[in-house]
CSV table of C-alpha atoms in Angstrom, one decimal:
chain,number,residue,atom,x,y,z
A,1111,MET,CA,85.4,156.6,382.7
A,1112,ASN,CA,85.0,152.8,382.9
A,1113,THR,CA,82.7,151.2,379.8
A,1114,GLY,CA,83.0,147.8,381.8
A,1115,VAL,CA,85.0,146.3,379.8
A,1116,SER,CA,88.8,146.4,379.4
A,1117,ARG,CA,91.3,145.6,376.7
A,1118,LEU,CA,94.4,144.6,376.9
A,1119,THR,CA,97.0,143.8,374.5
A,1120,LEU,CA,99.8,141.7,375.4
A,1121,ASP,CA,103.3,142.4,373.3
A,1122,LEU,CA,105.3,139.1,373.6
A,1123,THR,CA,109.2,139.7,373.3
A,1124,GLY,CA,110.8,136.6,372.6
A,1125,ALA,CA,114.8,136.4,373.3
A,1126,SER,CA,117.4,136.5,370.4
A,1127,ASP,CA,117.3,132.9,369.9
A,1128,THR,CA,113.5,132.4,370.4
A,1129,ASP,CA,112.3,132.1,366.8
A,1130,ALA,CA,109.1,132.8,365.0
A,1131,ASP,CA,107.3,129.7,365.2
A,1132,GLU,CA,108.5,128.9,368.8
A,1133,LEU,CA,106.8,132.7,369.8
A,1134,GLN,CA,103.6,131.9,368.2
A,1135,LEU,CA,103.3,128.7,370.0
A,1136,LEU,CA,103.7,130.6,373.1
A,1137,ALA,CA,101.3,133.1,372.6
A,1138,GLU,CA,98.8,130.1,371.7
A,1139,GLN,CA,100.2,129.1,375.1
A,1140,LEU,CA,98.6,132.1,376.7
A,1141,ARG,CA,96.0,132.5,374.9
A,1142,ARG,CA,94.7,128.9,376.1
A,1143,ALA,CA,96.0,129.7,379.6
A,1144,LEU,CA,93.2,133.3,379.5
A,1145,LEU,CA,90.7,131.3,378.4
A,1146,GLU,CA,90.6,128.9,381.4
A,1147,LEU,CA,90.0,132.4,383.2
A,1148,ASP,CA,86.6,134.4,383.7
A,1149,VAL,CA,87.4,136.5,379.9
A,1150,GLU,CA,85.2,137.5,377.9
A,1151,ASP,CA,87.3,136.7,375.1
A,1152,VAL,CA,91.3,136.4,373.2
A,1153,GLN,CA,91.7,137.6,369.4
A,1154,TRP,CA,94.7,137.9,367.7
A,1155,SER,CA,95.6,141.8,366.9
A,1156,ARG,CA,97.0,142.5,364.0
A,1157,ARG,CA,100.8,143.4,363.8
A,1158,ASP,CA,102.3,145.5,360.6
A,1159,GLY,CA,105.8,143.7,360.6
A,1160,ALA,CA,107.7,146.9,362.2
A,1161,ALA,CA,109.9,145.9,364.5
A,1162,PRO,CA,109.1,148.1,368.3
A,1163,GLU,CA,111.3,151.6,367.8
A,1164,GLY,CA,115.2,150.8,369.8
A,1165,ALA,CA,114.8,147.1,368.3
A,1166,LYS,CA,118.4,146.6,366.6
A,1167,PRO,CA,117.6,143.6,363.7
A,1168,GLY,CA,116.9,140.1,365.6
A,1169,GLU,CA,117.1,141.6,368.4
A,1170,VAL,CA,112.9,141.4,369.1
A,1171,ILE,CA,110.8,139.1,367.5
A,1172,ALA,CA,107.1,139.1,367.7
A,1173,VAL,CA,103.7,137.7,366.6
A,1174,GLY,CA,100.2,138.5,366.6
A,1175,ALA,CA,99.5,140.0,369.9
A,1176,PRO,CA,96.7,138.4,372.7
A,1177,VAL,CA,93.8,140.7,373.1
A,1178,VAL,CA,92.2,139.7,376.1
A,1179,THR,CA,88.6,141.9,377.0
A,1180,THR,CA,87.5,141.2,380.6
A,1181,VAL,CA,85.2,143.1,383.3
A,1182,PRO,CA,88.2,145.5,385.0
A,1183,LEU,CA,87.5,143.6,388.0
A,1184,LEU,CA,89.5,141.2,386.6
A,1185,VAL,CA,92.9,142.8,385.0
A,1186,ARG,CA,94.4,142.1,388.0
A,1187,GLN,CA,94.4,138.1,388.2
A,1188,VAL,CA,95.5,138.7,384.0
A,1189,LEU,CA,98.3,140.3,384.7
A,1190,GLN,CA,99.3,137.8,387.3
A,1191,LEU,CA,98.4,134.8,385.4
A,1192,VAL,CA,100.8,136.6,382.7
A,1193,ASP,CA,103.6,137.1,385.4
A,1194,THR,CA,103.3,133.8,386.9
A,1195,TRP,CA,103.1,131.7,383.5
A,1196,LEU,CA,106.4,134.2,382.1
A,1197,ARG,CA,108.6,133.0,384.5
A,1198,ASN,CA,108.7,129.5,383.1
A,1199,ARG,CA,109.0,130.0,379.3
A,1200,PRO,CA,111.9,131.3,377.0
A,1201,LEU,CA,110.8,135.1,376.7
A,1202,ARG,CA,112.3,138.2,377.6
A,1203,SER,CA,108.9,140.6,378.6
A,1204,VAL,CA,105.3,140.7,378.6
A,1205,THR,CA,103.7,144.4,377.3
A,1206,VAL,CA,100.2,145.0,378.5
A,1207,GLU,CA,98.7,148.0,377.2
A,1208,ILE,CA,95.0,148.9,378.4
A,1209,ASP,CA,94.4,152.1,377.3
A,1210,GLY,CA,97.6,153.9,376.3
A,1211,ASP,CA,98.8,152.7,379.6
A,1212,THR,CA,101.2,150.0,379.9
A,1213,ILE,CA,103.4,147.6,381.8
A,1214,GLU,CA,106.4,145.4,381.3
A,1215,LEU,CA,106.1,142.0,383.4
A,1216,GLY,CA,109.2,139.6,383.5
A,1217,ASN,CA,111.8,142.5,384.2
A,1218,ALA,CA,111.7,142.5,388.2
A,1219,SER,CA,111.9,139.9,391.3
A,1220,ALA,CA,108.6,138.1,391.7
A,1221,GLU,CA,108.2,140.0,395.2
A,1222,ASP,CA,108.7,143.9,392.8
A,1223,GLN,CA,106.6,142.6,390.0
A,1224,ARG,CA,103.5,141.9,391.9
A,1225,ARG,CA,103.6,145.9,393.5
A,1226,LEU,CA,104.4,146.9,389.7
A,1227,ILE,CA,100.8,144.9,389.2
A,1228,ASP,CA,99.6,146.5,392.5
A,1229,ALA,CA,100.1,149.6,391.5
A,1230,PHE,CA,99.3,149.8,388.2
A,1231,VAL,CA,96.0,148.1,388.9
A,1232,THR,CA,94.9,150.3,391.3
A,1233,THR,CA,96.3,153.5,389.9
A,1234,ARG,CA,93.5,152.5,386.5
A,1235,SER,CA,90.9,151.7,389.2
A,1236,PRO,CA,91.2,152.8,392.4
A,1237,GLN,CA,87.9,151.2,393.4
A,1238,ALA,CA,89.8,147.8,392.4
A,1239,GLY,CA,92.7,148.3,393.8
A,1240,THR,CA,92.4,146.0,396.8
A,1241,PRO,CA,94.8,142.6,395.6
A,1242,GLN,CA,92.7,139.3,395.5
A,1243,SER,CA,95.5,137.7,396.1
A,1244,GLY,CA,96.2,135.8,399.0
A,1245,GLU,CA,99.6,134.7,398.7
């Protein structure tokens, strides 16, 4: 059931040579870019410091994850912004979680990533499944 708002948790994963300070700076840059959209808010989640399951020591560095609060109709725009923003940054990926559903951005071609975003948004909200991008 649609509650009128969506909360997207964005988990940034840096490459092995990305240090914690750089990752925090990148997360802050992403937060500022997201606030330029018409989202309600972007806050920081708390991290427990544990590495993701299957991560090797030193392989993944994570910081507090931005949490975006927005109306469901803007979810596609948030995902597209994150995907575009990610392509010019020293990050391996950004995993986005919405109510237990996840999508990992950053490991596909631009066209494949667009299809993945479209499928993810359509699956979550069939009435909002029409792409809004004219690209």
